[in-house]
Tab-separated table of C-alpha atoms in Angstrom:
chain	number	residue	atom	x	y	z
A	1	UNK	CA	0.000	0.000	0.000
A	2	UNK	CA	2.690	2.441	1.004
A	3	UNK	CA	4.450	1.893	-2.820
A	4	UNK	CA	1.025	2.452	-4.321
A	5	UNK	CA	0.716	5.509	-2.097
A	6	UNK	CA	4.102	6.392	-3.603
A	7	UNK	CA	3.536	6.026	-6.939
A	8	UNK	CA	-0.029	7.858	-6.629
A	9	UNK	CA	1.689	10.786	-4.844
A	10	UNK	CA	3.845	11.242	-7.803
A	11	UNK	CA	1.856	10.131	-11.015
A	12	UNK	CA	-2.427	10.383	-9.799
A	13	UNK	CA	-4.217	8.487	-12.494
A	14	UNK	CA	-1.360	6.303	-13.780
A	15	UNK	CA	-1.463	3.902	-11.388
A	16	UNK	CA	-4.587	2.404	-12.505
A	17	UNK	CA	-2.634	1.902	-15.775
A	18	UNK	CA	0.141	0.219	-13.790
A	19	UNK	CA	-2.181	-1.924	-11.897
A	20	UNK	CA	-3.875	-2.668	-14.702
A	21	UNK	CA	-0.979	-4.201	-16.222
A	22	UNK	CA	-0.029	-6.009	-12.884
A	23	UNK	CA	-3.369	-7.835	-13.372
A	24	UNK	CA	-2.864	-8.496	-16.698
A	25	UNK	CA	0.547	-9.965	-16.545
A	26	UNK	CA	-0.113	-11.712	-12.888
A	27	UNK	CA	-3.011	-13.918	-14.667
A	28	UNK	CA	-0.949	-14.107	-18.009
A	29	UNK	CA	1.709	-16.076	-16.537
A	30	UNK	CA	-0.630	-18.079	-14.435
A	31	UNK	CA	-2.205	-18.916	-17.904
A	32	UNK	CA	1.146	-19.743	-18.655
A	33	UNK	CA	1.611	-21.835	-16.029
A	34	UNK	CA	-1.394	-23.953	-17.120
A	35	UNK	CA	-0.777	-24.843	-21.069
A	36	UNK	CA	0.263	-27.588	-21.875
A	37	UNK	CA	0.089	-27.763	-25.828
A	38	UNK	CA	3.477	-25.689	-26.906
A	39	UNK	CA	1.982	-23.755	-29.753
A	40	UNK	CA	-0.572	-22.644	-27.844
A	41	UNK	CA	1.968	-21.251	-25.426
A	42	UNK	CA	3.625	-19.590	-27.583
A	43	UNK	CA	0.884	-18.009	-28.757
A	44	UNK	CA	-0.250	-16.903	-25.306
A	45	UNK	CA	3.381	-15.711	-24.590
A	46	UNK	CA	3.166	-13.601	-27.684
A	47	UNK	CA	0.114	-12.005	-27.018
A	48	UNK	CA	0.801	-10.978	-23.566
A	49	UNK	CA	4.458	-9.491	-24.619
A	50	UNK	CA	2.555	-7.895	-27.574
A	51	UNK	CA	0.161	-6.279	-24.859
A	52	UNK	CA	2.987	-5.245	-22.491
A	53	UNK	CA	4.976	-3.297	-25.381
A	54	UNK	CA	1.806	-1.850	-26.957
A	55	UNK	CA	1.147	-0.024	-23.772
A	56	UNK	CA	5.403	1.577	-23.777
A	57	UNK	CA	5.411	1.999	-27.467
A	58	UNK	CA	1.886	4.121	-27.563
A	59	UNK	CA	3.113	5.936	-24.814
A	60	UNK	CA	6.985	6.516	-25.323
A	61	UNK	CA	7.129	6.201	-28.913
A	62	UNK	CA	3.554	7.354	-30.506
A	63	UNK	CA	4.484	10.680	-30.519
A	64	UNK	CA	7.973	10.317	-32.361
A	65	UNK	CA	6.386	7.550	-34.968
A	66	UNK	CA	3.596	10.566	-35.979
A	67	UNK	CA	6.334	13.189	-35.762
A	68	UNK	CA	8.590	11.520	-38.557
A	69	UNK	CA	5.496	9.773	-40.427
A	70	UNK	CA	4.261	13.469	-40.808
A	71	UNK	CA	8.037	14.457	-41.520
A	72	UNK	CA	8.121	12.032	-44.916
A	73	UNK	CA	3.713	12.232	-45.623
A	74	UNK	CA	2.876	14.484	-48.359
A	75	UNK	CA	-0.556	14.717	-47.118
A	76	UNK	CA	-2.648	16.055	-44.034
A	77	UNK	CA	-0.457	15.617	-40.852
A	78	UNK	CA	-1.677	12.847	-38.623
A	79	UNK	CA	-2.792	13.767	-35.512
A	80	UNK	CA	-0.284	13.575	-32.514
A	81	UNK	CA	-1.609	11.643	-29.539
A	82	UNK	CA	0.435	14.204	-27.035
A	83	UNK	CA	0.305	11.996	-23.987
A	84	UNK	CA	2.108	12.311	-20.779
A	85	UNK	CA	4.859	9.645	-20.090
A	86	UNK	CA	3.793	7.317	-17.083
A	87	UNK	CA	7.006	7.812	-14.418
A	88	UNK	CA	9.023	4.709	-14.516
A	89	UNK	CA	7.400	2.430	-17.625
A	90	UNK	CA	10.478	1.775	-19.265
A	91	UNK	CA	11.251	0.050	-15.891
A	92	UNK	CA	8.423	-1.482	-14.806
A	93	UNK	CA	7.754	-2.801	-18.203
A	94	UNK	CA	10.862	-4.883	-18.559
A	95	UNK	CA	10.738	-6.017	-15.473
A	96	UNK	CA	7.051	-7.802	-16.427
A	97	UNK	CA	8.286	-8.988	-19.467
A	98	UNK	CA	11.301	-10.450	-17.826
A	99	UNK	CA	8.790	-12.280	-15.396
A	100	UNK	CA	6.768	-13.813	-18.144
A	101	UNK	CA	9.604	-15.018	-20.132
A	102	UNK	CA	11.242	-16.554	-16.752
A	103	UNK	CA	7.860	-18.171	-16.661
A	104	UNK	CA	7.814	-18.956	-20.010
A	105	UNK	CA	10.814	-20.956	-20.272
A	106	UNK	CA	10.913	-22.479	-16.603
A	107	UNK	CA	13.434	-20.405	-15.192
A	108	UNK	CA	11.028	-19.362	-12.127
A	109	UNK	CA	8.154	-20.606	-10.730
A	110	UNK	CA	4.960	-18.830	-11.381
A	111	UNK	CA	3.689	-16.064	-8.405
A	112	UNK	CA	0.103	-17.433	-7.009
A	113	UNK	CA	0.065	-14.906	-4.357
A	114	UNK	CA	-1.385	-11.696	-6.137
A	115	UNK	CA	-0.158	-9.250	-3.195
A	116	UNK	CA	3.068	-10.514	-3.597
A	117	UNK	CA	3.206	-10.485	-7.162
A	118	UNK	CA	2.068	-6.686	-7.032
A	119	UNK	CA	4.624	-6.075	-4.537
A	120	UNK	CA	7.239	-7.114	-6.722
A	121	UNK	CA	6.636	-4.117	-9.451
A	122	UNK	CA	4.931	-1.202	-7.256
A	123	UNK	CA	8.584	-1.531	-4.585
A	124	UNK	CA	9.015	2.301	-4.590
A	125	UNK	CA	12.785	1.935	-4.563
A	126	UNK	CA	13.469	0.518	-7.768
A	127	UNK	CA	9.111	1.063	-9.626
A	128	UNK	CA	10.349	4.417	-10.816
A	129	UNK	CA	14.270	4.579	-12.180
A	130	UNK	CA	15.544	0.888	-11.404
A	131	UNK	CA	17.756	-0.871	-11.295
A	132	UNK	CA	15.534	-4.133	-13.507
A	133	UNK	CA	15.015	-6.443	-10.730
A	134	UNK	CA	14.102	-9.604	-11.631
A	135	UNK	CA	11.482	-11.459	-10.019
A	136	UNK	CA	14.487	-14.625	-9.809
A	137	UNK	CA	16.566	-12.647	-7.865
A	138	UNK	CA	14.296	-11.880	-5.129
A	139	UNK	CA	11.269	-14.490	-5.206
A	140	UNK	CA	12.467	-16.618	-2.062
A	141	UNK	CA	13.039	-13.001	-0.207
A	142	UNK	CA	9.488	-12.099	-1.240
A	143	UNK	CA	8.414	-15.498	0.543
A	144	UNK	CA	10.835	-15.054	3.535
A	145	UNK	CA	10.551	-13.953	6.706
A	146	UNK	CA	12.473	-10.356	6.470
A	147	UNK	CA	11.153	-8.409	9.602
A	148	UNK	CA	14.679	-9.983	11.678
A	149	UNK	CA	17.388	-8.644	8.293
A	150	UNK	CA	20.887	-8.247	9.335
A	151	UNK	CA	21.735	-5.881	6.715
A	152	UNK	CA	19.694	-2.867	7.617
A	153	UNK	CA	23.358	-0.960	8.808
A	154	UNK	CA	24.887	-1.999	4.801
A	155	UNK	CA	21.074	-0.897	3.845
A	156	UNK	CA	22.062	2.861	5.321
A	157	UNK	CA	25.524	2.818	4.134
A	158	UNK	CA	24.393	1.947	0.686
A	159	UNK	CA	21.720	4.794	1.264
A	160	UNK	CA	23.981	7.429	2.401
A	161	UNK	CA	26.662	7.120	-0.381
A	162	UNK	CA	23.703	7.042	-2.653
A	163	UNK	CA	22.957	10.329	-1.509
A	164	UNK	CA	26.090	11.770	-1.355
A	165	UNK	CA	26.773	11.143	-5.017
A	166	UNK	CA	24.052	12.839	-6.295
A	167	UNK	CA	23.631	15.578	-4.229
A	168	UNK	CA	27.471	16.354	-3.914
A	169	UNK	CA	28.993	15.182	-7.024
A	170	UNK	CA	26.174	15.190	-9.925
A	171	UNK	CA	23.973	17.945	-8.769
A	172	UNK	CA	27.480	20.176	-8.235
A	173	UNK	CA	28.384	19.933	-11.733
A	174	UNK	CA	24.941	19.976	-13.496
A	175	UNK	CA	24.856	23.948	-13.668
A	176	UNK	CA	28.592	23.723	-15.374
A	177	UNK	CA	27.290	20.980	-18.248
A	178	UNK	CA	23.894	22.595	-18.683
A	179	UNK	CA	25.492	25.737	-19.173
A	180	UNK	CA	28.038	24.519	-22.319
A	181	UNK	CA	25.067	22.290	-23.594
A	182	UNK	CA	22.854	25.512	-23.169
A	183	UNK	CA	25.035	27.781	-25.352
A	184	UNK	CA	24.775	28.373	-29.114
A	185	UNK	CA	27.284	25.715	-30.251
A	186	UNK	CA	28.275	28.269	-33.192
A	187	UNK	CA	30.342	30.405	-30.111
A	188	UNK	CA	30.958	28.006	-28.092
A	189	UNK	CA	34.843	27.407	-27.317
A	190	UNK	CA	36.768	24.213	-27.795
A	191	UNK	CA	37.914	24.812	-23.470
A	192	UNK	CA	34.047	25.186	-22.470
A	193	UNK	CA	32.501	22.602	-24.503
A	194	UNK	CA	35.010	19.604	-23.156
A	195	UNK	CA	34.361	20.978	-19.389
A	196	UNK	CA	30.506	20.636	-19.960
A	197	UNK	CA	30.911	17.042	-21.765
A	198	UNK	CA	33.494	16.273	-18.586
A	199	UNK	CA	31.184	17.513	-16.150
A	200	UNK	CA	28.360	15.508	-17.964
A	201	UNK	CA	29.928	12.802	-17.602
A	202	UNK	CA	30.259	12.760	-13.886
A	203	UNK	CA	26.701	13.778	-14.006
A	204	UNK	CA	24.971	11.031	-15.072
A	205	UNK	CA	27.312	8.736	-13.562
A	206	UNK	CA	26.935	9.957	-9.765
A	207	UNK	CA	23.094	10.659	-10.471
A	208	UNK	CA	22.344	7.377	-11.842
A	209	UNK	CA	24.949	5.176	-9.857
A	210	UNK	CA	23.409	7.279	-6.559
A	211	UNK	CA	19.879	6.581	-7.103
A	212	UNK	CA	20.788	2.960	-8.053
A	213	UNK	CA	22.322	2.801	-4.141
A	214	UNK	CA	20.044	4.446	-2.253
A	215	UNK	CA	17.479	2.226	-4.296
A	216	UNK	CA	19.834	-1.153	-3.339
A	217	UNK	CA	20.145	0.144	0.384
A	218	UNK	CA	16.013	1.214	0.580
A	219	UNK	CA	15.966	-2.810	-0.316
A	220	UNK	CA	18.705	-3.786	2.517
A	221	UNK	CA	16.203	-1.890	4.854
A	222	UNK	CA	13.112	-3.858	3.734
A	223	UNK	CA	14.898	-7.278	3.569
A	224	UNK	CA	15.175	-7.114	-0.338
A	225	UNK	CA	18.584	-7.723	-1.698
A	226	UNK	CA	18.946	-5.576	-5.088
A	227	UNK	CA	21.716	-6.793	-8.009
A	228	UNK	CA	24.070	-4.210	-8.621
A	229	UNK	CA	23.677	-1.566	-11.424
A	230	UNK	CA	27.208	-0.324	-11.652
A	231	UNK	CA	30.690	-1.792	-11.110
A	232	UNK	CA	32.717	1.496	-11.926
A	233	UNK	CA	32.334	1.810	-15.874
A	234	UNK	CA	35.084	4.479	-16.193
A	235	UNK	CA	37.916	2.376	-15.521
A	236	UNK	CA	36.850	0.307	-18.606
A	237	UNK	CA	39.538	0.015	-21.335
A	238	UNK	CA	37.327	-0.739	-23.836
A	239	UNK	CA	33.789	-0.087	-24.834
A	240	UNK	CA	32.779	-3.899	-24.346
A	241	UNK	CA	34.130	-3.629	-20.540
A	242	UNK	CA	32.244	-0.601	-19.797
A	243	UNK	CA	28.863	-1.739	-21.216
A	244	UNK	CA	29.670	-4.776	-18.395
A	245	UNK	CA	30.309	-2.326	-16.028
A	246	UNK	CA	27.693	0.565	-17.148
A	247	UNK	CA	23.659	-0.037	-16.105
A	248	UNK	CA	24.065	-3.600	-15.440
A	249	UNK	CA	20.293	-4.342	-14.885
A	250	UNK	CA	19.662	-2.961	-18.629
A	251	UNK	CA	22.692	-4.554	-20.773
A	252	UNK	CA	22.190	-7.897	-18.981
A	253	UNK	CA	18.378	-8.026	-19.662
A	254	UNK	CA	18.927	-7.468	-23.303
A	255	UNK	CA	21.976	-10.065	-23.497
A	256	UNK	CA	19.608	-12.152	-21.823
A	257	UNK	CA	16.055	-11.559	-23.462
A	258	UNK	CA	17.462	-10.298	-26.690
A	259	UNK	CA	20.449	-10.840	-28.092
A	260	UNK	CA	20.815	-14.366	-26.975
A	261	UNK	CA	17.387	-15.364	-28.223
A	262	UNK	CA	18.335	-14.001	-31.646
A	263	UNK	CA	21.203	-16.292	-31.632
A	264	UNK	CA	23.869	-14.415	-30.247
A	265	UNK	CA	27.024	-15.119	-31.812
A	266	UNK	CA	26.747	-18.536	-32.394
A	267	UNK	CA	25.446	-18.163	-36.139
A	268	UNK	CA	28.343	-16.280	-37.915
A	269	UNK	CA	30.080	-13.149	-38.401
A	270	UNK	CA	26.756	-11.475	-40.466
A	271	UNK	CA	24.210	-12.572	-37.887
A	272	UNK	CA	26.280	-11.544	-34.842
A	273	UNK	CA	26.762	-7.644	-36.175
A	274	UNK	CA	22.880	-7.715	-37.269
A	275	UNK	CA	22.239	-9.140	-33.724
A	276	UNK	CA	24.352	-6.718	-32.072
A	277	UNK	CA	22.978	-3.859	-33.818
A	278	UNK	CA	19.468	-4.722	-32.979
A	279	UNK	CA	20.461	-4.670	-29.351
A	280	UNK	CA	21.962	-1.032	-29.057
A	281	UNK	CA	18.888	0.330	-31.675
A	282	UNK	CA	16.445	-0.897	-28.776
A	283	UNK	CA	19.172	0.249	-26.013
A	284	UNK	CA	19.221	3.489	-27.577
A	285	UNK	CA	15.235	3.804	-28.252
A	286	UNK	CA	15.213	2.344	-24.422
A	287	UNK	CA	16.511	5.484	-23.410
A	288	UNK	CA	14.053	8.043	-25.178
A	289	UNK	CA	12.169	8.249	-28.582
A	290	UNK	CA	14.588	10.409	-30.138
A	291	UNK	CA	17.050	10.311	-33.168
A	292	UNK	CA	19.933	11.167	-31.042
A	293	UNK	CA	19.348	8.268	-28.513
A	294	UNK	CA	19.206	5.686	-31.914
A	295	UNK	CA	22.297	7.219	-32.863
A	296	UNK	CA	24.484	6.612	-29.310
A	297	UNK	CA	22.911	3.539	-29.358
A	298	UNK	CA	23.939	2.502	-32.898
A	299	UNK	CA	27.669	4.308	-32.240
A	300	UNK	CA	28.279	2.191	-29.287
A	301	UNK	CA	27.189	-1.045	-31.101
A	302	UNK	CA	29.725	-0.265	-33.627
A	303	UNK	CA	32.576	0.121	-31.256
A	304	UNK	CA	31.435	-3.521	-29.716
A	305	UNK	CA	31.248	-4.736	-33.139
A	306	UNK	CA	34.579	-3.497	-34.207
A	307	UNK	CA	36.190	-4.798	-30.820
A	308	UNK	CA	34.909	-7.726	-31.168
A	309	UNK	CA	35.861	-8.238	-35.212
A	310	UNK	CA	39.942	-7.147	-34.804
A	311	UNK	CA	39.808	-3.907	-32.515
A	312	UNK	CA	40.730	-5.496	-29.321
A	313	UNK	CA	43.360	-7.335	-30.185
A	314	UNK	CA	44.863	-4.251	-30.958
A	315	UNK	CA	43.840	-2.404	-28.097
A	316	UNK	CA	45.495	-5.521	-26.056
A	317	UNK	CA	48.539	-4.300	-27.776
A	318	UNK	CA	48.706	-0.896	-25.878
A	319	UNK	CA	49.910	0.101	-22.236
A	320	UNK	CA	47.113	1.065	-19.992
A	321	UNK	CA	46.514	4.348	-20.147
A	322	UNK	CA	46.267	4.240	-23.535
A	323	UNK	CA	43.139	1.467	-23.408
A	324	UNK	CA	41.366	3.403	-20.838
A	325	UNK	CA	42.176	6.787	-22.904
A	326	UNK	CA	40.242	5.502	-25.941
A	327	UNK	CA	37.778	4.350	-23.512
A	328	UNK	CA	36.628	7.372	-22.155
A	329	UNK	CA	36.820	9.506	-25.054
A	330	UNK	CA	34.503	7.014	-27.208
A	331	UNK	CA	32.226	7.542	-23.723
A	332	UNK	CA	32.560	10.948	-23.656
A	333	UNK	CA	31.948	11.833	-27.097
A	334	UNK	CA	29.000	9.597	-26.852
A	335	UNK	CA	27.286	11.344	-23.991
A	336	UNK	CA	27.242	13.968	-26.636
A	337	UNK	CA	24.530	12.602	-28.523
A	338	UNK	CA	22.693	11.322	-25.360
A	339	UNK	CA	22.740	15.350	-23.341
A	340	UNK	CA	22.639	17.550	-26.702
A	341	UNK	CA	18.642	18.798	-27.600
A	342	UNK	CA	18.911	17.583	-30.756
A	343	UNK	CA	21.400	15.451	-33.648
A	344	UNK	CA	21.967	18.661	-35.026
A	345	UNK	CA	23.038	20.412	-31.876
A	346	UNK	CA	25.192	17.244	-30.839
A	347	UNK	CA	27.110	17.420	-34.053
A	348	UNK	CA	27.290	21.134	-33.754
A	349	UNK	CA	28.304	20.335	-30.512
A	350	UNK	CA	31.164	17.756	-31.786
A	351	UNK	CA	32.560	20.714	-33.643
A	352	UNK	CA	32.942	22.859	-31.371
A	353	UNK	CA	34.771	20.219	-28.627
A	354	UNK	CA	37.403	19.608	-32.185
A	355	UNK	CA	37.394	23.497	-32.462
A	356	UNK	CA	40.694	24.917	-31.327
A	357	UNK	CA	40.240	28.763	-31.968
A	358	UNK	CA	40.371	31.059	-29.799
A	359	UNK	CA	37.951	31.724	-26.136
A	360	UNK	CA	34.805	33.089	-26.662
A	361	UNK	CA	32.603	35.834	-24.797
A	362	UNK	CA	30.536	32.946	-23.377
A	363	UNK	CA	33.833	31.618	-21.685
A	364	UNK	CA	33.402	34.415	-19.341
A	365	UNK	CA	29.769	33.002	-17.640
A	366	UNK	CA	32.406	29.853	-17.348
A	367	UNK	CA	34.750	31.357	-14.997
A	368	UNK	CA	32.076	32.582	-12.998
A	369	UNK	CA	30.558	28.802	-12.634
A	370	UNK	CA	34.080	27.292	-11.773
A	371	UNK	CA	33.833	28.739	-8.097
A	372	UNK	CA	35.055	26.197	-5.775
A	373	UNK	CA	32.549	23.930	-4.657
A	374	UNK	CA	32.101	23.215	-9.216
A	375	UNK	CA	35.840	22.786	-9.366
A	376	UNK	CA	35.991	19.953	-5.697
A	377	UNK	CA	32.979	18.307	-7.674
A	378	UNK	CA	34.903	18.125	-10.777
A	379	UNK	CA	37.961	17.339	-8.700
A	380	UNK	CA	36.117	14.404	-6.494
A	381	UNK	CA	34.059	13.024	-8.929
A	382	UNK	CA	36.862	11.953	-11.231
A	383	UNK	CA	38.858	10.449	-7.997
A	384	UNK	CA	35.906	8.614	-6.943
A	385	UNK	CA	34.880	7.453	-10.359
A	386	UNK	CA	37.315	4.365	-10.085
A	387	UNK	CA	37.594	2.238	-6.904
A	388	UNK	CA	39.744	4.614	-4.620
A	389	UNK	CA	38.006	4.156	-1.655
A	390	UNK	CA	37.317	0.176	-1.893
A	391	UNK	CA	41.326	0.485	-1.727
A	392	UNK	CA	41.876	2.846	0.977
A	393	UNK	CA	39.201	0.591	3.243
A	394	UNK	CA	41.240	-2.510	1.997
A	395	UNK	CA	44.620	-0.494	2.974
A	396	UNK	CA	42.664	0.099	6.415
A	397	UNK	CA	41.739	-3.612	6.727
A	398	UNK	CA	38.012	-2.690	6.760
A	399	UNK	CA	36.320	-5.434	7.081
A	400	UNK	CA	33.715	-6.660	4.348
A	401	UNK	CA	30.356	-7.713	4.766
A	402	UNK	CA	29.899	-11.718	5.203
A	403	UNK	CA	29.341	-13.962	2.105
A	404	UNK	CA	26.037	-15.517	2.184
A	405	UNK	CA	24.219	-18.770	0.104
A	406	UNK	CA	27.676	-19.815	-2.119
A	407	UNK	CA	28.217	-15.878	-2.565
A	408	UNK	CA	27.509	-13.868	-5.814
A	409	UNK	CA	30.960	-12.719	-6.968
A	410	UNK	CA	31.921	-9.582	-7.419
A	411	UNK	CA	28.340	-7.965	-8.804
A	412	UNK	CA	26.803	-9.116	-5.043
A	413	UNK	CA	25.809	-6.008	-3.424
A	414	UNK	CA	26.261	-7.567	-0.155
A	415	UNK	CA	30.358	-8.044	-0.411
A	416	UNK	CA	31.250	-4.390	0.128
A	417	UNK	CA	33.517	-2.624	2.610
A	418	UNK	CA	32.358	-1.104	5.476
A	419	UNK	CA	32.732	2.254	5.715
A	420	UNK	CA	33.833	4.322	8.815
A	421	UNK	CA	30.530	5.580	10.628
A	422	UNK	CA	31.973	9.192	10.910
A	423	UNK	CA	32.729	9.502	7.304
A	424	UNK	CA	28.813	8.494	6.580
A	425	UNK	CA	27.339	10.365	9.287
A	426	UNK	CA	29.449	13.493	7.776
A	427	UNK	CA	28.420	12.595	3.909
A	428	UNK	CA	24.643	12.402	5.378
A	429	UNK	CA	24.805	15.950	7.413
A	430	UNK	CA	26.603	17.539	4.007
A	431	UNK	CA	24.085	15.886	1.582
A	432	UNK	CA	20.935	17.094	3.846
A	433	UNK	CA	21.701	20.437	4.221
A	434	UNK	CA	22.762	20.908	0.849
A	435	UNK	CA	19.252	19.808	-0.451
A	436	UNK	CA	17.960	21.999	2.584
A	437	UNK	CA	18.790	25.109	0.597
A	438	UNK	CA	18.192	23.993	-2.945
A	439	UNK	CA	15.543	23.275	-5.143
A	440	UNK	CA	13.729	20.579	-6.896
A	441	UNK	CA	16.626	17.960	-8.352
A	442	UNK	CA	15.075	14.761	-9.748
A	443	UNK	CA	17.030	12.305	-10.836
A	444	UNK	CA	18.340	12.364	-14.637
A	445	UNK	CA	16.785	8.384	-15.336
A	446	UNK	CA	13.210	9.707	-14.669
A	447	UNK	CA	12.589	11.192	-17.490
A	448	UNK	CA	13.171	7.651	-19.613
C-alpha cells in the first residue's frame, strides 16, 4: 500500500494503468503456467508481450512515430496523440516482461500470491528509475521472513553514499554541463565545450549510480537484496568492458532476453553484427524516442562490433593508459549525442569540442561557474569514479560484509567494505543540508 501511495503521490491516475498491467501480466503467466500444448503457449506468450509493449510503445514512442510519419507524408499531418509519459514504464515494463519469459521458459516458478506479485513491481525503490530487478533474484526473499534482516546498517551505508553522489557530485556539476550544452554551439569554445561534456559525464554517472544505491540500500532496509547496477564503468579500457560495467540491470536483460534469443554469436560473423545492432537500436530507443538516442545507441554497437571483429586485439597491444584513454573519449563523445537537444546540436556540438580557436565571450559566464565547490565536484568526482576508496578501506583492513548462500561474486551487493561511521554520518549531514537550501533535483533516469 505504502508503494502504491508512492507512486499515486507522484503520477495520480497512472497507477490504474500500472495496476492494470499487474493484473494483466499476474493472470498471463498463471495462464502460462497452465498450457500444456506448446503452440498454444507460444501463442499466449506472444500475445501478452505484444500487450505489455503496446502499452510503452503508444506511450513513449507514438508521438515520435507521428512526428517523422508526418516528416516524410505528403498529405494532411496525422494527428499527434500528445500523452504524458507514465514515471518509470520503461522500468516497470521490462521487469514484467522479464517475469513472463522466466515463466515462459521455466526459469522461475509462477507467483500465485497476487499481493506478492504486485509487490514485486509497485517496490518504490526501484518502480520508478531501477535498477531491472528480476522477479528470480528476489522471489524466495518475497516469501521469507524479512522483519529480523541483518543488513539494515549496509542498507544505510548503501543509502547514504547514494545520496552523497548525487547531491554532492552530480547535482554540483549539473549547472557547469547545462550551461556549455545551453550555449549556441556556433560560439561556443573548444575549453568550455570539453568541461561541460566532462562535467556531464560525472553527471549522469553519480546521479544514476546514486539513485541505483540508495534504491539497493532502501531494499537492505526492507529485507530485499537488489543486483548491482554499476561496477565502476570508467575504468573500462574498452567499450565492451564498460557496457559490463555501465547499467548492469539494462545490458544484462537485453543479453539475456534479446540478443541471446536471436542467436547471439553462435550463427556467424553477419548474424552476430545484425544481432548486435538490434540490441543497441532498442538500447538506444530504451533510453528516449529520439534520433539522437538511436544514434548513441547505434555508435556504441559499432565500437562492440569493431572490438569484437579485430579492434581489441589491438587495443590488447597498448599500455594502460592508452586502453582506458580511448575508452573514455569514445564515452565521452557519446554522452554527446545522449545530453545535446537535438542530432543537429550534438554534431554542432562535436565541432565545437574539435574546435581549437580562440575563447569566446561565453567563456566568461564559465569562470564565474568554476567557483570552488564546481571545481571539488569536478575534482572528487573523477577520484571517486574508479575504486579509490574500496582500496583505501582494503589499505585500512576494513572489514567486508559476510558472504552468504555460495556468494555472488563480485556484482553481489552484499560483499562491500564497510565504511567508517563518521565519514557516513558526515556525507549524510553535508548531503541534507545541501538539499535543505536547494531546489527541486530529480534524478536524470526519470525522465526515460
Amino acid at each position: 500500500m505504502g508503494s502504491a501511495f508512492f507512486y499515486t503521490w507522484g503520477e495520480g491516475p497512472y497507477l490504474f494503468l500500472l495496476l492494470l498491467m499487474i493484473a494483466l501480466n499476474y493472470g498471463g503467466a498463471l495462464l502460462l503456467a497452465r498450457l500444456a500444448e506448446r503452440r498454444v503457449r507460444h501463442l499466449a506468450f506472444g500475445a501478452l508481450i505484444a500487450a505489455d509493449f503496446g502499452v510503452l510503445g503508444f506511450f513513449k514512442y507514438a508521438d515520435f512515430l507521428v512526428e517523422n510519419f508526418n516528416a516524410v507524408w505528403a498529405g494532411p499531418p496525422a494527428p499527434s496523440p500528445d500523452v504524458a509519459l507514465p514515471l518509470g514504464i520503461s522500468f516497470f515494463t521490462f521487469q514484467l516482461v522479464s517475469y513472463l519469459a522466466d515463466v515462459h521458459r521455466g526459469a522461475v516458478k509462477v507467483e500465485r500470491d497476487p499481493t506478492k506479485f504486485a509487490a514485486y513491481i509497485l517496490m518504490f525503490p526501484h518502480l520508478i528509475a531501477g535498477p531491472i530487478v528480476r522477479y528470480a533474484d528476489i522471489r524466495d526473499e518475497m516469501h521469507a521472513d524479512r522483519s529480523r534482516s541483518e543488513r539494515r546498517g549496509l542498507g544505510v551505508q548503501y543509502f547514504i553514499i547514494g545520496l552523497s553522489q548525487k547531491v554532492l557530485v552530480a547535482n554540483a556539476v549539473a549547472p557547469l554541463a547545462d550551461h556549455a550544452f545551453a550555449l549556441d554551439p556556433s560560439g561556443l569554445a573548444s575549453t568550455t565545450a570539453w568541461l561541460g561534456i566532462w562535467a556531464y559525464s560525472l553527471q549522469i554517472y553519480f546521479d544514476f549510480c546514486g539513485y541505483s544505491n540508495m534504491a539497493i540500500g532502501l531494499a537492505f532496509l526492507m529485507g530485499f537484496t537488489f543486483p548491482k547496477n554499476f561496477d565502476y564503468p570508467y575504468v573500462s579500457r574498452s567499450i565492451t568492458e564498460f557496457w559490463r560495467r555501465w547499467h548492469i540491470s539494462l545490458s544484462t536483460w537485453f543479453r539475456d532476453y534479446v540478443y541471446i534469443p536471436l542467436g547471439g554469436n553462435r550463427h556467424g560473423l553477419a548474424l552476430t553484427v545484425r544481432n548486435l545492432l538490434i540490441v543497441f537500436v532498442l538500447t538506444g530507443l530504451w533510453h528516449g524516442a529520439a534520433w539522437r538516442f538511436i544514434v548513441w545507441g547505434l555508435y556504441h554497437g559499432a565500437f562492440l562490433i569493431l572490438e569484437r571483429f579485430g579492434l581489441r586485439a589491438i587495443l590488447e597491444r597498448l599500455p594502460a593508459w592508452a586502453q582506458h584513454l580511448y575508452a573514455m573519449l569514445v564515452v565521452m563523445v557519446g554522452w554527446v549525442f545522449f545530453r545535446a537537444d537535438s542530432l543537429p546540436h550534438a554534431l554542432q556540438y562535436l565541432g565545437a569540442m574539435v574546435d581549437v580557436s580562440a575563447p569566446t565571450a561565453a567563456d566568461l559566464q564559465l569562470t564565474i561557474l568554476l567557483n570552488a565547490e564546481v571545481i571539488a565536484a569536478l575534482v572528487i568526482g573523477s577520484v571517486l569514479s574508479v575504486p579509490v576508496m574500496p582500496r583505501i578501506m582494503t589499505l585500512l583492513k576494513r572489514p567486508m560484509a559476510e558472504q552468504e548462500d555460495g556468494a555472488l561474486g563480485l556484482l553481489d551487493t552484499r560483499r562491500v567494505h564497510a565504511y567508517p561511521v563518521l565519514l557516513l554520518a558526515v556525507g549524510f549531514v553535508i548531503s541534507v543540508s545541501v538539499l535543505v537550501g536547494s531546489t527541486l533535483n530529480p534524478f536524470l533516469y526519470f525522465r526515460f
